[in-house]
CSV table of C-alpha atoms in Angstrom, one decimal:
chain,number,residue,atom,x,y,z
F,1,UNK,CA,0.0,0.0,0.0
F,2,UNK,CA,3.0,1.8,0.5
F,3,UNK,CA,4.1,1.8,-2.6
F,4,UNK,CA,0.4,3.0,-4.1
F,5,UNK,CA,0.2,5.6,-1.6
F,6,UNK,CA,3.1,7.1,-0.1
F,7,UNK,CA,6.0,6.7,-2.3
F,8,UNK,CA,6.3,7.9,-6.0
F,9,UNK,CA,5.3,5.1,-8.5
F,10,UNK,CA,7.5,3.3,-10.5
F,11,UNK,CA,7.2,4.8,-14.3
F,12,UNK,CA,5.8,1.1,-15.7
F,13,UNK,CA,3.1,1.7,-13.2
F,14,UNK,CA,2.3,5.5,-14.0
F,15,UNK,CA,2.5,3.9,-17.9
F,16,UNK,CA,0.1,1.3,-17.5
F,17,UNK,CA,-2.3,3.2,-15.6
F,18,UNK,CA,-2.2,5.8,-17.8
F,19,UNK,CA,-2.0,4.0,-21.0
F,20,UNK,CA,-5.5,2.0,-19.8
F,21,UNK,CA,-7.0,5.1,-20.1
F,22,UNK,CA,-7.1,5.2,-23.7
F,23,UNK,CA,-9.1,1.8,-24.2
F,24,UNK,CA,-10.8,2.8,-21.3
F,25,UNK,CA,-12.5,6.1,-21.9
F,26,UNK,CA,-13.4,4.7,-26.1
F,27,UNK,CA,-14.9,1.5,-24.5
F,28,UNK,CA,-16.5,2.4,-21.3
F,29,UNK,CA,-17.2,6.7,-22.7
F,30,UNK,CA,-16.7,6.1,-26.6
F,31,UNK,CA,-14.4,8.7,-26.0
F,32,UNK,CA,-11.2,10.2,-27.4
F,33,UNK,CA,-8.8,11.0,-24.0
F,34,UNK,CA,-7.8,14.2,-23.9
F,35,UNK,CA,-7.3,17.8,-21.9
F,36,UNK,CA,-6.4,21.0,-23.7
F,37,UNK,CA,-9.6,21.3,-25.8
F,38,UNK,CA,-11.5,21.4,-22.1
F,39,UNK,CA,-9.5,24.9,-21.7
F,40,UNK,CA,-11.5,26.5,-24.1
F,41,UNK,CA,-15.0,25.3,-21.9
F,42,UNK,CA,-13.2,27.2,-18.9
F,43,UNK,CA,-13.3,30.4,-21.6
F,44,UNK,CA,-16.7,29.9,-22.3
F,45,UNK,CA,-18.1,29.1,-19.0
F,46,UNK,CA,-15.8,32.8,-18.2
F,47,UNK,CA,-17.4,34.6,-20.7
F,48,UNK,CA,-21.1,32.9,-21.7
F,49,UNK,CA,-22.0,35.8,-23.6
F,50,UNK,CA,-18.5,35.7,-25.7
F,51,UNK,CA,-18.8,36.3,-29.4
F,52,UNK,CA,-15.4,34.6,-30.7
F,53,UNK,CA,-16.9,32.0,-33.3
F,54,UNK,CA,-14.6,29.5,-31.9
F,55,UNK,CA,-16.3,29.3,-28.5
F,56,UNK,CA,-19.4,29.2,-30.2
F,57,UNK,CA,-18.5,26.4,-32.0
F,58,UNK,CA,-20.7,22.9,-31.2
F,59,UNK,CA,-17.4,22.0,-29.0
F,60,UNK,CA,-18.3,24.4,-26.6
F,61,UNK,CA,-22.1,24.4,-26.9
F,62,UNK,CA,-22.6,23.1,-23.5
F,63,UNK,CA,-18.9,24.1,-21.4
F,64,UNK,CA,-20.1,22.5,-18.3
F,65,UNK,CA,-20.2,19.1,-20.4
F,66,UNK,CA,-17.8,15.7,-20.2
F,67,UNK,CA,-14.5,18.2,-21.0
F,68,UNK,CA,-15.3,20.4,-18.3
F,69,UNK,CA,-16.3,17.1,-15.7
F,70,UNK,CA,-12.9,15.5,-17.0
F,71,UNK,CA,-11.0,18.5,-15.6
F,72,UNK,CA,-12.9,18.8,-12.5
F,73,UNK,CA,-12.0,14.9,-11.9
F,74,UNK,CA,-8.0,15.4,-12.3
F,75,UNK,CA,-7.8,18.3,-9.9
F,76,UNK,CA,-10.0,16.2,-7.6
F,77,UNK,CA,-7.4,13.2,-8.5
F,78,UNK,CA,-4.4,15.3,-7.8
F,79,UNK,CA,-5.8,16.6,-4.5
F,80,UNK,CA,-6.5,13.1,-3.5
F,81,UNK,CA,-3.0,12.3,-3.8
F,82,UNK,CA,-1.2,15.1,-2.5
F,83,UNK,CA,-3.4,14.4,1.1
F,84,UNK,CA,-2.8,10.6,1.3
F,85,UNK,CA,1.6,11.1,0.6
F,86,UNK,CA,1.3,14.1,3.0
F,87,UNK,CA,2.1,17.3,0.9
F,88,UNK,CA,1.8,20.4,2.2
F,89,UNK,CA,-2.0,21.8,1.7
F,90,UNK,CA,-0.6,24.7,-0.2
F,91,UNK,CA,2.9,25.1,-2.2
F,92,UNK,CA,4.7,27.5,-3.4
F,93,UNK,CA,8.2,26.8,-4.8
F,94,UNK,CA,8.4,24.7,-7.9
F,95,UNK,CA,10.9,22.4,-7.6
F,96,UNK,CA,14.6,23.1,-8.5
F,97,UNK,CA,13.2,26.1,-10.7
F,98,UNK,CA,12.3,27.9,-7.5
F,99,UNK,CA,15.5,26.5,-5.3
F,100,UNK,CA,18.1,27.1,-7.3
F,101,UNK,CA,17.8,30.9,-8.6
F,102,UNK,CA,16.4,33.4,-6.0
F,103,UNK,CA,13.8,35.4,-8.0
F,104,UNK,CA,11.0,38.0,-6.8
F,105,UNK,CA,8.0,35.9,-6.6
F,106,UNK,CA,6.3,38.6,-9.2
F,107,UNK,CA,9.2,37.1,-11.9
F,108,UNK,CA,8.1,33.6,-11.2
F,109,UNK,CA,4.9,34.3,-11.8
F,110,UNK,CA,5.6,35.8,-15.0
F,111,UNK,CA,7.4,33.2,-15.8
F,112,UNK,CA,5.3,30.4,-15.2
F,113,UNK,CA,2.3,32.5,-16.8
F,114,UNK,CA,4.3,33.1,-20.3
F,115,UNK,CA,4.9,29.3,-20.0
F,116,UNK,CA,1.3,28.4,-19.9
F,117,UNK,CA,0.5,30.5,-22.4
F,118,UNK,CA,2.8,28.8,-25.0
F,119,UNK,CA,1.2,25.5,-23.9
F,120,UNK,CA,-2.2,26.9,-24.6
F,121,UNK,CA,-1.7,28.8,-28.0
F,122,UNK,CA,1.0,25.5,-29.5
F,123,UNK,CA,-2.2,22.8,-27.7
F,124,UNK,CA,-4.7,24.5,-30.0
F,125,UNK,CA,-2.4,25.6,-33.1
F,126,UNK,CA,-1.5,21.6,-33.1
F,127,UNK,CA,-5.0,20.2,-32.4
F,128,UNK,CA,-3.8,18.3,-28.9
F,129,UNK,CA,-1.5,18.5,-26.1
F,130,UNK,CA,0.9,15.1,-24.1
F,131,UNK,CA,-2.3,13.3,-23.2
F,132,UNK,CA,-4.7,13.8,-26.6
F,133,UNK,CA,-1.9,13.5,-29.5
F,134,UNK,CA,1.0,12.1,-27.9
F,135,UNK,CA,-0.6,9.2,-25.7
F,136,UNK,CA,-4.3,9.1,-27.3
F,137,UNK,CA,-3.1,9.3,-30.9
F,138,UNK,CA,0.2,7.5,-30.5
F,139,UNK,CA,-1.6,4.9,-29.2
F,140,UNK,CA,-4.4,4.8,-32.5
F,141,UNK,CA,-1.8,5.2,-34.6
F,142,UNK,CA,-2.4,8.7,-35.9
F,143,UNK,CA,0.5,10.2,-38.0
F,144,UNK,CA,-0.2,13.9,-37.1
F,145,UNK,CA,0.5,12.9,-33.8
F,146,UNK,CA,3.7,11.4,-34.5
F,147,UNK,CA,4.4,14.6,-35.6
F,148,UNK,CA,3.6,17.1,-33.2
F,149,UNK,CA,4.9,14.5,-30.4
F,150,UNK,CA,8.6,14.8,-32.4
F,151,UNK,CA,7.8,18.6,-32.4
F,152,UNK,CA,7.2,18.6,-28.6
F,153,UNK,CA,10.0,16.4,-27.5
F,154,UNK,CA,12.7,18.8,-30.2
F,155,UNK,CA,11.4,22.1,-29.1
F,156,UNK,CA,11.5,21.1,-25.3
F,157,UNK,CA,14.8,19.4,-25.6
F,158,UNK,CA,16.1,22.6,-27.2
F,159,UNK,CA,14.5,25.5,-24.9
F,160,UNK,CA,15.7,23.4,-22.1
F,161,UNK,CA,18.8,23.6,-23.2
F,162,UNK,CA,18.9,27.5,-23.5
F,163,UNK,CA,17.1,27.3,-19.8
F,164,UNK,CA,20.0,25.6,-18.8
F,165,UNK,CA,22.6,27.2,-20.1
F,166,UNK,CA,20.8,31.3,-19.6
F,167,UNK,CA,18.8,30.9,-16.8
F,168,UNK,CA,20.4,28.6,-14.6
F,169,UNK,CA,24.2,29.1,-15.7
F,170,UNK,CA,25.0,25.9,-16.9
F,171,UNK,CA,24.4,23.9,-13.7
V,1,UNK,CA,-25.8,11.1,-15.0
V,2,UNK,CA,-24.3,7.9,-15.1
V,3,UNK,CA,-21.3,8.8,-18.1
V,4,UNK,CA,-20.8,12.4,-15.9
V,5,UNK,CA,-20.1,10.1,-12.9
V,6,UNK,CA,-17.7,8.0,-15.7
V,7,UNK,CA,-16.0,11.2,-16.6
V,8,UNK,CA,-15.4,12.2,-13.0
V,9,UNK,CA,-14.1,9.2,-12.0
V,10,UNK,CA,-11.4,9.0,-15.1
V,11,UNK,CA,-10.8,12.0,-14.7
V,12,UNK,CA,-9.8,11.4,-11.2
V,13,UNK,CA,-7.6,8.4,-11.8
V,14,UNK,CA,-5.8,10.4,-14.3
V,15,UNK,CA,-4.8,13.2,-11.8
V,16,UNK,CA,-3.7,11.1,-9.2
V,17,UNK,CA,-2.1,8.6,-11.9
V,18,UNK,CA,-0.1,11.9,-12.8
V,19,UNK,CA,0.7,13.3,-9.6
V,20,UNK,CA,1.5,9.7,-8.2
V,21,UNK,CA,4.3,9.1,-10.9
V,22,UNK,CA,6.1,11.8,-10.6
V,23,UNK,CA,4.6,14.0,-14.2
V,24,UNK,CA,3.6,17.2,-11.8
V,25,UNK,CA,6.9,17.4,-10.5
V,26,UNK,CA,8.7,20.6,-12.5
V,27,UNK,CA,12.1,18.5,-11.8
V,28,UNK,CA,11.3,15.5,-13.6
V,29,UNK,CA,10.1,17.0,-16.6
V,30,UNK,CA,13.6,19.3,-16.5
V,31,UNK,CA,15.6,16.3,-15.9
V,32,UNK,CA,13.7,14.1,-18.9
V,33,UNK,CA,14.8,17.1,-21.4
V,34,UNK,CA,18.3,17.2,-20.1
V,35,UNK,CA,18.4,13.6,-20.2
V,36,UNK,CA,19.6,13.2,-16.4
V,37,UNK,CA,16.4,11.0,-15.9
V,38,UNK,CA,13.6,9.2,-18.2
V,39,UNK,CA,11.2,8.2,-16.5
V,40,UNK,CA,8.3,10.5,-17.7
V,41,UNK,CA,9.7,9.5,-21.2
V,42,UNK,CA,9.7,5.6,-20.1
V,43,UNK,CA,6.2,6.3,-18.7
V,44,UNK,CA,4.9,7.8,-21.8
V,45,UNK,CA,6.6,5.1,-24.1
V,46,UNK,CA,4.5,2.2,-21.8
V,47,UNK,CA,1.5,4.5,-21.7
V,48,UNK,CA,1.8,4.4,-25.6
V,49,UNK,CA,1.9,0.7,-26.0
V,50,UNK,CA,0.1,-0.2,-23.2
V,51,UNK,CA,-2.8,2.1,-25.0
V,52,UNK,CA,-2.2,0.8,-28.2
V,53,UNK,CA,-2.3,-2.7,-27.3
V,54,UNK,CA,-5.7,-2.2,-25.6
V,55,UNK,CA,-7.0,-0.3,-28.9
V,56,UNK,CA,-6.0,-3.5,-30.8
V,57,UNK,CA,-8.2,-5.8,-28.1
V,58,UNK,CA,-10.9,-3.4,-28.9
V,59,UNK,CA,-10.9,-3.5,-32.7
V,60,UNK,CA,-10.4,-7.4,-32.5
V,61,UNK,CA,-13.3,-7.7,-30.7
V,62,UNK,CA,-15.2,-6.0,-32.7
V,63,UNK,CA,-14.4,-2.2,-32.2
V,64,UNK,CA,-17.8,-1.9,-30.2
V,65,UNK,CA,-18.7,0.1,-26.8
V,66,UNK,CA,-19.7,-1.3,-23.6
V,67,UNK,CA,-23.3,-0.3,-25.3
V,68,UNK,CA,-23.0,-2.1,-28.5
V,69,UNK,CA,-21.5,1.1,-30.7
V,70,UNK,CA,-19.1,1.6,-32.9
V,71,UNK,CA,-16.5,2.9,-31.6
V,72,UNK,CA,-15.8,6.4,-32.9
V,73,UNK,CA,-11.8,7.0,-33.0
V,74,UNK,CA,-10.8,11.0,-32.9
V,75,UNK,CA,-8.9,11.6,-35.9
V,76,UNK,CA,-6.7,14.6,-35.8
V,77,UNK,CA,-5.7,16.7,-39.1
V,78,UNK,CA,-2.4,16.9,-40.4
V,79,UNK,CA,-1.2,20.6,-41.8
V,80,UNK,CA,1.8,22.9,-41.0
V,81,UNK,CA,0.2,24.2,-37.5
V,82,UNK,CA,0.8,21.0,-36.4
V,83,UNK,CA,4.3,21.4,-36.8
V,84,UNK,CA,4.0,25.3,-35.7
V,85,UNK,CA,1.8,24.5,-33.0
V,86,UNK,CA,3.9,21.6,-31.7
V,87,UNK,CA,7.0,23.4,-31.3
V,88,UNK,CA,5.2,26.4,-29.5
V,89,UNK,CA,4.0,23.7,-27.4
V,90,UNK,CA,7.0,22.2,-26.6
V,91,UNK,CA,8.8,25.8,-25.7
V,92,UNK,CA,5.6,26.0,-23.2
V,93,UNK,CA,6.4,22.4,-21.9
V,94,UNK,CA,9.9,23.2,-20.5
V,95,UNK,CA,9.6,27.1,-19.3
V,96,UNK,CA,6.9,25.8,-17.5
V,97,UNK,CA,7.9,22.2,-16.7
V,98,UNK,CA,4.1,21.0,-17.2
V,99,UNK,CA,1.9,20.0,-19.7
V,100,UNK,CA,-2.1,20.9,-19.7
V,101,UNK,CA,-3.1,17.7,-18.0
V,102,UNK,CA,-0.3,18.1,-15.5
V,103,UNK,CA,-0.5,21.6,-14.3
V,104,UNK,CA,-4.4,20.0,-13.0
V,105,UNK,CA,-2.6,17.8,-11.0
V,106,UNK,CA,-0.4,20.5,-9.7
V,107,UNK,CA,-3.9,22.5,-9.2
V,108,UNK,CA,-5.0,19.8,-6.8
V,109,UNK,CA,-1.8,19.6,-5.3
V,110,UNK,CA,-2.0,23.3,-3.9
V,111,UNK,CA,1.1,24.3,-6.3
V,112,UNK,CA,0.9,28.2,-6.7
V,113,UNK,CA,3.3,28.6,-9.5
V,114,UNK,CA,1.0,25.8,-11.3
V,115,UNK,CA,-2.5,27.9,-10.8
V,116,UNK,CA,0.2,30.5,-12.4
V,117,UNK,CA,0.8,28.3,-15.6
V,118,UNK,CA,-2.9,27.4,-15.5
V,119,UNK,CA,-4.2,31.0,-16.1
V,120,UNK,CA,-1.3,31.4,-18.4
V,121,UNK,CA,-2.5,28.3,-20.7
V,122,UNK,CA,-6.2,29.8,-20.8
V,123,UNK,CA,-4.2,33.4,-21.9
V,124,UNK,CA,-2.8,31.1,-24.8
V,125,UNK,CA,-6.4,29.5,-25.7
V,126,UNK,CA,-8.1,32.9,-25.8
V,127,UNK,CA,-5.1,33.9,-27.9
V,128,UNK,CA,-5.8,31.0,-30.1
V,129,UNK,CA,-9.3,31.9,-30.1
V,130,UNK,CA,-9.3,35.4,-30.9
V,131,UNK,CA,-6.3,35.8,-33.6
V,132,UNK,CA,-5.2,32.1,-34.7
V,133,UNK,CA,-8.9,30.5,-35.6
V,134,UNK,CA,-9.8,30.1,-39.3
V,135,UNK,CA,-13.5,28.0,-39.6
């Protein structure tokens, strides 16, 4: 119990547990895993009245539908697990990021904000983020997947690098 | 009511499946792109097969639902945003060490910095939304 619990899981485990989640959700929900596109609910459930065609698209007809549940469920799930392994209620360092350089918290935030931004302007422009193109359409075999999976891996590989070398000095 | 309960509950084993193996931590996602440790890329390599192996039980058996329907596989188009949009995304990935399923599991987990990346991402959506989308 330990193990599930307490201690971080082995990466076969997180793998098969998240890999199942594919068959899963087409057998038991017909369907297709996948997070980003629920951003675009938040948006709309923001802004009901907003006039952009692309929240008023059939996608986001209803924003408090399965997307909008789905998301709901993995902060629940992520809550869940931070109580039973005994993390702090509230956190705010972020790993070695926040221990190694001494920023104003105002900087970090910026940081972190620009960061998310990427991830939510690249998740739309490529039609799927890690869990809808490179897990879901690895896993059924989809080529444009393949694709934007490489893309990922390259452009995180190589801004890592520059992080590396300008932000943290080369340690 | 039942398939909101469905989506609820999958949703919730994701989240904790995240956060449980390590994909919410900021260092593991640095140390997979540096290459000082895999395991997020290990996990994601079994997620893959372990996800296309079950795809391949479904179709043998029929490629039907637990209700007796076809199931309907999400096909994703192919054009040059995939490639523009990809490497945007992956410049997102490591400044912010978390990808948009993650940064929920780092909600959950009280993370500051990841409510941070979280209002950033639906900055980058409305962005999408207002400028980038052609119907």
């Amino acid at each position: 119990m330990k193990l599930l619990l307490v201690d971080l899981w082995p990466w076969w485990l997180g793998g098969i547990a998240i890999g199942i989640l594919v068959p899963a959700m087409y057998y038991f929900l017909n369907t297709a895993l996948g997070v980003s596109t629920g951003y675009g609910n938040i948006l709309k459930i923001l802004n009901r009245a907003s006039k952009l065609k692309w929240l008023n698209t059939s996608t986001y007809k209803d924003p408090f539908g399965w997307r909008f549940i789905f998301i709901v469920g993995m902060i629940i799930g992520g809550f869940v697990s931070a109580r039973i392994s005994g993390m702090p209620l509230l956190e705010s360092g972020m790993g070695l990021f926040t221990d190694r350089l001494n920023w104003n918290y105002g900087i970090y935030a910026f940081w972190f904000f620009s960061g998310g931004a990427l991830l939510g302007f690249g998740a739309r422009l490529a039609g799927g983020c890690t869990s809808g193109h490179s897990i879901h359409g690895i896993a059924t075999g989809q080529k444009s997947s393949i694709i934007a999976t490489i893309c990922f891996l390259l452009a995180g590989t190589f801004t890592t690098f520059l992080i590396r070398i300008i932000v943290f000095g080369g340690n | 009511m039942i398939r909101k309960i469905g989506y609820l509950f999958t949703g919730m084993f994701f989240g904790f499946s995240l956060s449980r193996s390590g994909a919410s931590h900021y260092d593991y996602i640095y140390q997979m792109f540096t290459g000082e440790n895999l395991k997020l890329a290990l996990l994601m390599g079994t997620a893959i097969i372990v996800g296309a192996i079950g795809m391949t039980v479904l179709k043998a058996l029929g490629n039907k639902d637990i209700n007796g329907q076809e199931i309907q596989i999400n096909r994703k188009p192919f054009n040059h945003n995939t490639i523009i949009g990809g490497i945007i995304f992956g410049m997102g990935w490591a400044v912010s060490g978390a990808c948009p399923g993650t940064v929920l599991a780092q909600l959950g987990e009280g993370k500051i910095l990841g409510l941070v990346t979280f209002s950033g991402m639906l900055l980058g959506t409305y962005i999408y939304a207002r400028f980038a989308h052609k119907d």
